[in-house]
XYZ file of C-alpha atoms in Angstrom:
136
model
C -8.314 42.133 -88.078
C -9.579 43.727 -84.596
C -8.960 41.874 -81.603
C -11.517 41.427 -79.229
C -12.188 40.236 -75.517
C -15.774 38.446 -75.500
C -15.570 37.643 -71.797
C -14.398 34.118 -72.116
C -13.870 34.301 -75.258
C -10.660 36.317 -77.215
C -11.986 37.107 -81.277
C -9.857 38.187 -84.167
C -13.078 39.753 -86.450
C -12.653 42.022 -89.114
C -15.447 44.185 -88.508
C -15.740 45.760 -92.117
C -16.575 43.087 -93.873
C -19.164 41.866 -90.755
C -20.315 45.594 -90.727
C -21.116 45.629 -94.639
C -23.148 42.517 -94.583
C -24.806 43.929 -91.440
C -25.709 47.303 -93.374
C -27.336 44.803 -96.677
C -29.280 42.988 -93.572
C -33.100 43.127 -93.355
C -32.559 41.505 -90.286
C -34.654 38.970 -88.594
C -37.581 38.120 -90.356
C -39.983 35.684 -88.879
C -43.641 36.584 -87.223
C -44.590 34.816 -84.875
C -45.406 36.769 -81.713
C -42.039 36.023 -79.557
C -39.745 36.795 -81.736
C -41.925 39.883 -82.685
C -42.152 40.616 -79.399
C -37.828 40.172 -79.192
C -37.695 42.825 -82.466
C -39.637 45.565 -80.273
C -37.079 45.398 -77.009
C -33.476 44.560 -79.071
C -35.273 47.820 -81.411
C -35.819 49.552 -78.220
C -32.667 48.463 -77.072
C -34.335 47.462 -73.795
C -32.434 44.121 -73.931
C -29.680 43.580 -71.103
C -27.532 46.496 -70.689
C -24.346 44.339 -70.960
C -25.428 42.290 -74.092
C -26.028 46.182 -75.622
C -22.764 46.933 -74.444
C -21.097 44.295 -76.748
C -22.972 44.718 -79.566
C -22.316 48.918 -79.828
C -18.554 47.495 -79.152
C -18.518 45.910 -82.099
C -21.252 47.917 -83.816
C -23.900 45.701 -84.481
C -28.176 47.116 -84.874
C -29.442 44.635 -81.747
C -33.425 44.172 -84.126
C -30.363 42.579 -87.157
C -29.715 39.278 -84.720
C -29.244 36.118 -87.535
C -31.057 34.464 -85.206
C -33.829 33.766 -82.630
C -35.519 31.083 -80.251
C -38.351 31.359 -77.274
C -36.696 28.760 -75.694
C -39.913 28.829 -72.471
C -41.175 30.666 -70.481
C -41.853 30.962 -66.750
C -42.678 33.390 -63.731
C -39.326 35.196 -64.453
C -40.281 35.436 -67.961
C -39.072 34.583 -71.814
C -36.030 32.518 -71.691
C -34.479 33.855 -74.843
C -31.762 32.642 -76.852
C -29.879 34.414 -79.717
C -27.319 34.954 -81.586
C -25.428 37.353 -83.956
C -22.759 35.713 -86.853
C -19.730 37.665 -86.642
C -16.286 37.454 -89.127
C -13.717 36.338 -87.915
C -11.989 33.450 -85.435
C -12.703 32.960 -82.036
C -10.936 31.554 -78.696
C -12.482 29.755 -75.619
C -9.926 31.380 -73.399
C -11.280 29.349 -70.332
C -12.253 26.428 -72.027
C -16.087 26.882 -70.668
C -19.269 27.197 -71.789
C -21.180 30.923 -69.437
C -24.603 30.535 -68.817
C -25.329 34.160 -70.409
C -22.793 34.332 -73.823
C -21.223 31.888 -75.918
C -19.183 31.848 -78.774
C -19.582 29.356 -81.284
C -19.848 28.267 -84.764
C -23.421 27.326 -86.565
C -23.195 26.370 -89.948
C -27.328 27.176 -90.528
C -26.514 29.886 -93.119
C -31.017 31.355 -92.416
C -30.532 34.216 -90.411
C -27.177 34.528 -91.829
C -27.483 34.094 -96.446
C -24.223 34.591 -97.415
C -22.436 35.575 -94.794
C -17.779 36.207 -95.438
C -15.444 33.633 -94.313
C -14.469 32.838 -91.707
C -17.068 33.757 -89.180
C -18.566 32.150 -86.447
C -21.537 32.582 -84.061
C -21.895 35.832 -80.406
C -25.249 34.061 -78.765
C -26.598 34.969 -75.769
C -29.019 34.047 -73.467
C -31.407 36.101 -71.630
C -34.736 36.452 -69.766
C -37.160 39.450 -70.990
C -40.127 40.898 -70.584
C -43.033 40.640 -72.811
C -43.957 43.996 -74.255
C -46.450 43.725 -77.261
C -49.532 44.722 -76.845
C -51.032 41.644 -78.147
C -51.648 38.562 -76.346
C -48.654 36.010 -77.161
């Protein structure tokens, strides 16, 4: 296990087991417009720079999110919640839940079937633009 600083969290991550799982993963499979929009942004590394930096540090392709959800849309853009599963454990250093990133344990396996234990989810909240040619 390697130690990582993930903002308000300290994590011990088994990088090899995590990357082995992602190498076999096909990524998020939802075909709805909002998910396709997110995946296009992720494939082109058009997510916020701090998110791309964290994923690059961990070796995780941005387009292989294990969960994607459009929360709502307003004048500032589309508010998304999206996650990446990591093999390891985390500790909440400040006992706070920041608005844009958090570590949590979601037992729901839909986007990460057969993920090695122990694991946790690195969850992001971000407002993103619509980039697809078709309508929402």
